[in-house]
């Protein structure tokens, strides 16, 4: 098979898989217990905290483990709104992941005001738009670091600086960026950052929330005293350890992975544009994640194309996997100016650092054939 849907999820790194196996079998204790059997588990969780913190230049005690990027996004936005009795203003963008957009919608129903900043044709916000949207009651700005559909990377350091100058909290959903692009929470003035294990070759069902000052959060899941009493629930030990090691490897291998995947992505983009007529890149390959290529193939129904490709065990997606199944054209593609028809003719190809040139050649060859067939029958 040729798997090119790494923005949806990634394979667990074989090294990570080996390292976490003992936590399912031999070292199965509950780290919140008080006997010696679990002493090393507490230390191993703290090591994971350090490994995650090192990837984003954070302090380890500012890393809080959650179940997902979705939970992290919910936690931070709902916390800030609740602390302000839902009487406040949030600035976000119109191309956020649904875990931010739906949370904002929920908060609007409770009285919170939300401004959704538009993006240009490359999927990038203008910092001046955020500046102009600031109100006396703006309590938090939440702008994603990299978009999950078109890969656009936002000017996060500039937004962070603006937020900081205005004494407004700054949150970034870095689920697609964590381990894939450079992040420094200090340089970028980030107060909160969400990340997720399954996007960086760690298991599913684990995420993190970086909180510069965890005391600014309210307890969202009530129960035991885990995570300094802020996030109850028995630790998901294997997954947390897995997120730690995946972050460690992403940090160690960052430069090599980034360059290789970007070269491969660019080669694939050039090949597709050369060999298949009437194809347009959605967004831009500049200021984008190195592994993302979103293209509009004029006159081709993307759902039909994806089905044909999957019959050949080649996997790509149309928009975000989290929305798959709904027929509404992607809000991100609409936001960058695509018509419904063009949005429904678009596919997202997201590579991993372990895809090969041979796979890309094979994929483009098959893609070309299917596009020709579909254009013949659909037009
Ligand atoms: N934010 C972005 C940008 C995403 O791409 C995703 C998942 O695709 C999420 C949040 C949700 O993360 P999780 O799957 O860990 O809930």
Short mmCIF file of C-alpha atoms and ligand atoms in Angstrom, two decimals:
data_model
loop_
_atom_site.label_atom_id
_atom_site.label_comp_id
_atom_site.label_asym_id
_atom_site.label_seq_id
_atom_site.Cartn_x
_atom_site.Cartn_y
_atom_site.Cartn_z
CA UNK A 1 0.00 0.00 0.00
CA UNK A 2 0.99 3.64 -0.44
CA UNK A 3 -0.22 5.69 2.49
CA UNK A 4 -0.34 9.42 1.78
CA UNK A 5 -2.75 10.59 4.47
CA UNK A 6 -0.37 11.45 7.28
CA UNK A 7 -2.34 14.55 8.28
CA UNK A 8 -5.17 12.18 9.24
CA UNK A 9 -2.90 9.97 11.29
CA UNK A 10 0.57 8.41 11.25
CA UNK A 11 1.98 4.95 11.83
CA UNK A 12 3.53 4.47 15.26
CA UNK A 13 7.32 4.62 14.91
CA UNK A 14 8.68 1.05 15.24
CA UNK A 15 11.21 2.24 17.84
CA UNK A 16 8.45 3.90 19.86
CA UNK A 17 6.34 0.76 19.62
CA UNK A 18 9.19 -1.35 21.05
CA UNK A 19 9.84 1.14 23.84
CA UNK A 20 6.22 1.25 25.02
CA UNK A 21 5.47 -2.47 24.87
CA UNK A 22 6.62 -3.20 28.47
CA UNK A 23 4.16 -0.62 29.81
CA UNK A 24 1.26 -2.81 28.67
CA UNK A 25 2.56 -6.01 30.21
CA UNK A 26 5.32 -5.92 32.86
CA UNK A 27 5.03 -2.33 34.04
CA UNK A 28 1.28 -2.10 34.20
CA UNK A 29 0.96 -0.35 37.57
CA UNK A 30 -1.07 2.78 38.17
CA UNK A 31 1.44 5.64 38.55
CA UNK A 32 -0.80 7.31 41.14
CA UNK A 33 -0.26 4.40 43.56
CA UNK A 34 2.23 4.83 46.38
CA UNK A 35 4.26 1.59 46.32
CA UNK A 36 7.67 0.89 44.79
CA UNK A 37 6.30 -1.06 41.80
CA UNK A 38 5.27 2.25 40.20
CA UNK A 39 8.16 4.50 41.23
CA UNK A 40 9.77 4.22 37.81
CA UNK A 41 6.46 4.99 36.08
CA UNK A 42 6.28 8.39 37.72
CA UNK A 43 9.83 9.05 36.58
CA UNK A 44 9.12 7.81 33.06
CA UNK A 45 6.09 10.10 32.76
CA UNK A 46 8.28 12.98 33.87
CA UNK A 47 10.87 12.00 31.27
CA UNK A 48 8.12 12.12 28.64
CA UNK A 49 7.21 15.59 29.90
CA UNK A 50 10.84 16.68 29.41
CA UNK A 51 11.01 15.12 25.93
CA UNK A 52 7.84 16.95 24.85
CA UNK A 53 8.97 20.21 26.45
CA UNK A 54 12.35 20.05 24.69
CA UNK A 55 10.69 19.91 21.29
CA UNK A 56 9.06 23.33 21.80
CA UNK A 57 11.56 24.97 24.19
CA UNK A 58 9.14 24.83 27.12
CA UNK A 59 9.52 24.10 30.80
CA UNK A 60 8.53 20.46 31.59
CA UNK A 61 6.08 21.49 34.31
CA UNK A 62 4.09 23.41 31.71
CA UNK A 63 3.27 20.20 29.79
CA UNK A 64 -0.12 18.67 30.69
CA UNK A 65 -1.09 15.35 29.16
CA UNK A 66 -4.57 15.01 27.67
CA UNK A 67 -6.42 12.47 25.54
CA UNK A 68 -6.16 14.38 22.24
CA UNK A 69 -5.64 17.63 20.42
CA UNK A 70 -9.42 18.03 20.53
CA UNK A 71 -9.42 17.89 24.33
CA UNK A 72 -6.54 20.36 24.58
CA UNK A 73 -8.32 22.88 22.34
CA UNK A 74 -11.58 22.50 24.28
CA UNK A 75 -9.81 22.78 27.61
CA UNK A 76 -8.05 26.05 27.00
CA UNK A 77 -10.88 27.93 25.28
CA UNK A 78 -13.57 26.78 27.72
CA UNK A 79 -11.32 27.56 30.70
CA UNK A 80 -10.70 31.14 29.69
CA UNK A 81 -14.36 31.72 28.79
CA UNK A 82 -15.60 30.20 32.06
CA UNK A 83 -13.20 32.27 34.13
CA UNK A 84 -14.63 35.37 32.49
CA UNK A 85 -18.21 34.23 33.12
CA UNK A 86 -18.66 33.88 29.35
CA UNK A 87 -18.54 37.66 29.16
CA UNK A 88 -15.53 38.11 26.91
CA UNK A 89 -14.26 38.16 23.34
CA UNK A 90 -12.18 35.55 21.52
CA UNK A 91 -10.29 36.05 18.24
CA UNK A 92 -9.72 33.03 16.05
CA UNK A 93 -9.51 32.27 12.33
CA UNK A 94 -12.09 30.93 9.94
CA UNK A 95 -9.89 27.98 8.91
CA UNK A 96 -9.39 26.42 12.34
CA UNK A 97 -10.01 22.73 12.96
CA UNK A 98 -13.55 21.89 14.06
CA UNK A 99 -12.34 21.24 17.60
CA UNK A 100 -11.73 25.01 17.83
CA UNK A 101 -14.61 26.19 15.63
CA UNK A 102 -17.26 24.02 17.32
CA UNK A 103 -15.94 25.01 20.75
CA UNK A 104 -16.24 28.66 19.76
CA UNK A 105 -19.77 28.04 18.50
CA UNK A 106 -20.63 26.41 21.85
CA UNK A 107 -19.15 29.38 23.70
CA UNK A 108 -21.05 31.87 21.50
CA UNK A 109 -24.27 30.18 22.62
CA UNK A 110 -23.22 30.91 26.18
CA UNK A 111 -22.66 34.60 25.43
CA UNK A 112 -19.01 34.79 24.37
CA UNK A 113 -18.27 37.04 21.38
CA UNK A 114 -16.04 35.51 18.72
CA UNK A 115 -14.32 37.15 15.74
CA UNK A 116 -13.32 34.83 12.90
CA UNK A 117 -10.36 36.27 10.98
CA UNK A 118 -10.39 35.59 7.22
CA UNK A 119 -7.40 34.26 5.26
CA UNK A 120 -5.90 35.17 1.88
CA UNK A 121 -5.83 32.82 -1.12
CA UNK A 122 -2.84 31.01 0.35
CA UNK A 123 -4.65 30.39 3.62
CA UNK A 124 -2.68 32.94 5.65
CA UNK A 125 -4.18 35.47 8.09
CA UNK A 126 -3.13 39.14 8.13
CA UNK A 127 -1.78 40.17 11.53
CA UNK A 128 -3.30 43.64 11.02
CA UNK A 129 -6.75 42.00 10.86
CA UNK A 130 -6.14 40.55 14.31
CA UNK A 131 -4.86 43.90 15.55
CA UNK A 132 -8.02 45.61 14.26
CA UNK A 133 -10.24 42.96 15.88
CA UNK A 134 -8.87 43.48 19.40
CA UNK A 135 -11.46 44.83 21.85
CA UNK A 136 -11.11 45.87 25.50
CA UNK A 137 -12.67 42.52 26.51
CA UNK A 138 -10.55 40.28 24.21
CA UNK A 139 -9.21 37.61 26.54
CA UNK A 140 -7.64 35.11 24.19
CA UNK A 141 -6.42 34.84 20.60
CA UNK A 142 -6.44 31.31 19.19
CA UNK A 143 -4.75 30.87 15.80
CA UNK A 144 -3.67 27.49 14.50
CA UNK A 145 0.00 27.08 13.71
CA UNK A 146 -0.50 25.00 10.55
CA UNK A 147 -3.67 24.11 8.73
CA UNK A 148 -4.65 20.46 8.51
CA UNK A 149 -6.06 20.68 4.99
CA UNK A 150 -3.81 23.00 2.97
CA UNK A 151 -0.80 23.07 5.32
CA UNK A 152 -0.53 26.87 5.49
CA UNK A 153 1.72 27.98 8.34
CA UNK A 154 0.62 31.17 10.10
CA UNK A 155 2.88 34.05 11.23
CA UNK A 156 2.66 32.76 14.80
CA UNK A 157 5.58 34.75 16.24
CA UNK A 158 3.99 37.99 15.04
CA UNK A 159 0.58 37.07 16.44
CA UNK A 160 2.23 36.08 19.73
CA UNK A 161 4.04 39.41 19.92
CA UNK A 162 0.82 41.31 19.22
CA UNK A 163 -1.07 39.35 21.88
CA UNK A 164 1.74 39.84 24.37
CA UNK A 165 1.90 43.61 23.76
CA UNK A 166 -1.85 43.82 24.36
CA UNK A 167 -1.76 41.54 27.43
CA UNK A 168 -4.04 39.05 25.74
CA UNK A 169 -3.47 35.30 26.11
CA UNK A 170 -2.32 33.48 22.99
CA UNK A 171 -3.21 29.90 22.16
CA UNK A 172 -2.12 27.99 19.09
CA UNK A 173 -3.48 24.67 17.85
CA UNK A 174 -0.20 23.07 16.79
CA UNK A 175 -1.60 19.59 16.20
CA UNK A 176 -0.28 19.52 12.61
CA UNK A 177 2.84 21.53 13.35
CA UNK A 178 4.24 19.85 16.47
CA UNK A 179 7.33 17.90 15.41
CA UNK A 180 6.86 18.99 11.79
CA UNK A 181 7.85 22.68 11.89
CA UNK A 182 10.06 24.77 14.13
CA UNK A 183 8.34 25.77 17.38
CA UNK A 184 9.73 27.85 20.23
CA UNK A 185 7.10 28.91 22.74
CA UNK A 186 9.42 31.61 24.09
CA UNK A 187 10.36 33.24 20.77
CA UNK A 188 6.77 32.95 19.60
CA UNK A 189 5.19 34.29 22.85
CA UNK A 190 2.85 31.32 23.06
CA UNK A 191 0.82 30.93 26.27
CA UNK A 192 -1.00 27.73 25.33
CA UNK A 193 -0.27 25.13 22.66
CA UNK A 194 -2.19 21.98 21.71
CA UNK A 195 -0.54 18.90 20.20
CA UNK A 196 -1.54 15.32 19.52
CA UNK A 197 0.38 12.04 19.61
CA UNK A 198 -1.04 10.31 16.56
CA UNK A 199 0.17 13.02 14.18
CA UNK A 200 3.82 12.41 15.08
CA UNK A 201 4.19 8.64 15.07
CA UNK A 202 3.00 8.14 18.65
CA UNK A 203 -0.19 6.24 19.58
CA UNK A 204 -3.70 7.61 19.26
CA UNK A 205 -5.58 8.77 22.33
CA UNK A 206 -2.90 10.99 23.79
CA UNK A 207 -2.31 14.70 23.44
CA UNK A 208 -0.80 17.55 25.36
CA UNK A 209 -1.58 21.08 26.35
CA UNK A 210 1.38 23.36 26.94
CA UNK A 211 0.35 26.01 29.46
CA UNK A 212 2.93 28.69 30.29
CA UNK A 213 1.01 29.19 33.53
CA UNK A 214 -1.16 26.11 34.26
CA UNK A 215 -2.90 28.06 37.04
CA UNK A 216 -4.74 29.98 34.32
CA UNK A 217 -6.64 26.80 33.46
CA UNK A 218 -9.74 25.57 35.22
CA UNK A 219 -10.13 21.90 35.94
CA UNK A 220 -12.06 20.50 33.00
CA UNK A 221 -12.24 16.80 33.89
CA UNK A 222 -12.98 16.30 37.59
CA UNK A 223 -11.93 13.32 39.64
CA UNK A 224 -8.51 12.27 40.95
CA UNK A 225 -5.51 14.50 41.50
CA UNK A 226 -3.58 13.76 38.29
CA UNK A 227 -1.77 16.57 36.48
CA UNK A 228 -1.63 18.73 39.62
CA UNK A 229 -5.39 18.24 40.08
CA UNK A 230 -6.08 19.98 36.77
CA UNK A 231 -6.89 16.95 34.64
CA UNK A 232 -8.26 13.90 36.36
CA UNK A 233 -8.16 10.38 34.93
CA UNK A 234 -5.73 7.48 35.29
CA UNK A 235 -2.59 8.12 33.24
CA UNK A 236 -2.52 6.52 29.80
CA UNK A 237 1.03 5.40 30.55
CA UNK A 238 2.06 3.63 27.29
CA UNK A 239 0.71 6.42 25.12
CA UNK A 240 2.26 9.18 27.22
CA UNK A 241 5.64 7.42 27.13
CA UNK A 242 5.10 6.96 23.37
CA UNK A 243 4.39 10.66 22.88
CA UNK A 244 7.59 11.41 24.81
CA UNK A 245 9.76 9.18 22.62
CA UNK A 246 8.07 10.28 19.39
CA UNK A 247 8.80 13.89 20.41
CA UNK A 248 12.39 12.94 21.22
CA UNK A 249 12.92 11.35 17.77
CA UNK A 250 11.14 14.24 16.02
CA UNK A 251 13.54 16.60 17.80
CA UNK A 252 16.66 14.56 17.02
CA UNK A 253 15.75 13.99 13.38
CA UNK A 254 13.97 17.27 12.72
CA UNK A 255 16.27 18.78 10.05
CA UNK A 256 16.68 15.58 8.07
CA UNK A 257 12.99 14.71 8.12
CA UNK A 258 11.96 18.25 7.17
CA UNK A 259 14.33 18.48 4.20
CA UNK A 260 13.64 14.99 2.88
CA UNK A 261 9.89 15.22 3.04
CA UNK A 262 9.88 18.69 1.49
CA UNK A 263 12.06 17.54 -1.43
CA UNK A 264 9.75 14.57 -1.98
CA UNK A 265 6.61 16.74 -1.77
CA UNK A 266 8.04 19.29 -4.23
CA UNK A 267 9.05 16.54 -6.66
CA UNK A 268 5.56 15.10 -6.49
CA UNK A 269 3.94 18.51 -7.00
CA UNK A 270 6.11 19.20 -10.06
CA UNK A 271 5.44 15.78 -11.52
CA UNK A 272 1.67 16.11 -11.07
CA UNK A 273 1.63 19.61 -12.57
CA UNK A 274 3.77 18.49 -15.52
CA UNK A 275 1.92 15.29 -16.27
CA UNK A 276 -1.73 16.02 -15.49
CA UNK A 277 -3.44 18.95 -17.21
CA UNK A 278 -5.74 21.37 -15.38
CA UNK A 279 -4.43 20.81 -11.88
CA UNK A 280 -4.00 23.71 -9.46
CA UNK A 281 -2.33 23.80 -6.06
CA UNK A 282 -4.71 24.90 -3.31
CA UNK A 283 -2.81 27.36 -1.15
CA UNK A 284 0.91 27.64 -1.74
CA UNK A 285 3.98 25.50 -1.24
CA UNK A 286 5.67 28.50 0.44
CA UNK A 287 4.86 29.04 4.11
CA UNK A 288 3.39 25.58 4.30
CA UNK A 289 4.01 22.29 6.05
CA UNK A 290 6.74 20.42 4.16
CA UNK A 291 4.59 17.30 3.73
CA UNK A 292 1.31 18.80 2.51
CA UNK A 293 0.04 19.03 -1.05
CA UNK A 294 -3.58 19.95 -1.66
CA UNK A 295 -4.63 20.03 -5.30
CA UNK A 296 -7.72 20.79 -7.32
CA UNK A 297 -8.11 18.44 -10.28
CA UNK A 298 -10.61 20.26 -12.48
CA UNK A 299 -13.63 18.24 -13.55
CA UNK A 300 -12.89 15.26 -11.31
CA UNK A 301 -15.09 14.22 -8.40
CA UNK A 302 -12.64 13.74 -5.52
CA UNK A 303 -14.84 11.15 -3.75
CA UNK A 304 -14.81 8.94 -6.88
CA UNK A 305 -11.06 9.43 -7.30
CA UNK A 306 -10.36 8.52 -3.68
CA UNK A 307 -12.43 5.36 -4.03
CA UNK A 308 -10.54 4.30 -7.16
CA UNK A 309 -7.19 5.03 -5.53
CA UNK A 310 -8.12 3.11 -2.41
CA UNK A 311 -8.94 0.07 -4.54
CA UNK A 312 -5.26 0.17 -5.52
CA UNK A 313 -4.34 0.57 -1.82
CA UNK A 314 -3.33 4.19 -2.30
CA UNK A 315 -4.66 6.44 0.39
CA UNK A 316 -5.24 10.18 0.26
CA UNK A 317 -8.10 12.29 1.55
CA UNK A 318 -10.51 15.00 0.51
CA UNK A 319 -10.22 17.68 3.16
CA UNK A 320 -9.90 16.70 6.80
CA UNK A 321 -10.46 13.08 7.87
CA UNK A 322 -12.37 14.41 10.86
CA UNK A 323 -15.10 15.68 8.43
CA UNK A 324 -15.09 12.75 6.08
CA UNK A 325 -18.54 11.47 5.39
CA UNK A 326 -20.11 14.90 5.29
CA UNK A 327 -20.80 16.26 1.86
CA UNK A 328 -20.31 19.92 2.70
CA UNK A 329 -17.32 21.36 0.80
CA UNK A 330 -14.35 22.00 3.07
CA UNK A 331 -14.64 25.30 4.99
CA UNK A 332 -10.91 25.80 4.46
CA UNK A 333 -11.05 25.46 0.67
CA UNK A 334 -14.07 27.78 0.62
CA UNK A 335 -12.19 30.29 2.79
CA UNK A 336 -9.34 30.49 0.26
CA UNK A 337 -11.84 31.23 -2.49
CA UNK A 338 -12.61 27.90 -4.15
CA UNK A 339 -16.06 27.31 -5.64
CA UNK A 340 -18.05 24.33 -4.31
CA UNK A 341 -17.24 22.50 -7.52
CA UNK A 342 -13.48 23.07 -7.21
CA UNK A 343 -13.54 22.18 -3.51
CA UNK A 344 -15.23 18.89 -4.38
CA UNK A 345 -12.55 18.25 -7.02
CA UNK A 346 -9.72 18.63 -4.49
CA UNK A 347 -7.60 16.04 -2.75
CA UNK A 348 -5.15 16.31 0.13
CA UNK A 349 -1.92 14.35 -0.12
CA UNK A 350 0.16 14.31 3.04
CA UNK A 351 3.50 12.55 3.09
CA UNK A 352 5.57 11.09 5.86
CA UNK A 353 9.36 11.19 6.23
CA UNK A 354 9.42 7.49 5.41
CA UNK A 355 7.65 7.67 2.04
CA UNK A 356 9.98 6.93 -0.88
CA UNK A 357 10.56 8.38 -4.32
CA UNK A 358 9.45 5.09 -5.85
CA UNK A 359 6.10 5.33 -4.03
CA UNK A 360 5.61 8.86 -5.31
CA UNK A 361 6.33 7.81 -8.90
CA UNK A 362 3.93 4.90 -8.64
CA UNK A 363 1.25 7.09 -7.09
CA UNK A 364 1.48 9.80 -9.77
CA UNK A 365 1.37 7.16 -12.53
CA UNK A 366 -1.88 5.68 -11.16
CA UNK A 367 -3.34 9.11 -10.35
CA UNK A 368 -2.78 10.18 -13.95
CA UNK A 369 -4.64 7.12 -15.29
CA UNK A 370 -7.60 7.56 -12.96
CA UNK A 371 -7.91 11.28 -13.68
CA UNK A 372 -8.02 10.52 -17.39
CA UNK A 373 -10.70 7.85 -16.86
CA UNK A 374 -12.85 9.99 -14.59
CA UNK A 375 -12.62 13.00 -16.87
CA UNK A 376 -13.72 10.84 -19.78
CA UNK A 377 -16.78 9.49 -17.94
CA UNK A 378 -17.71 12.53 -15.88
CA UNK A 379 -17.59 15.13 -18.65
N1 LIG B 1 -6.36 20.34 15.34
C1 LIG B 1 -5.92 20.04 14.10
C2 LIG B 1 -5.29 21.13 13.29
C3 LIG B 1 -6.06 18.76 13.59
O1 LIG B 1 -5.62 18.48 12.37
C4 LIG B 1 -6.67 17.77 14.40
C5 LIG B 1 -6.89 16.40 13.88
O2 LIG B 1 -6.89 16.17 12.68
C6 LIG B 1 -7.07 18.12 15.69
C7 LIG B 1 -6.92 19.41 16.13
C8 LIG B 1 -7.69 17.11 16.60
O3 LIG B 1 -6.68 16.31 17.14
P1 LIG B 1 -7.04 14.85 17.75
O4 LIG B 1 -7.21 13.96 16.57
O5 LIG B 1 -5.87 14.49 18.58
O6 LIG B 1 -8.26 15.03 18.53
#
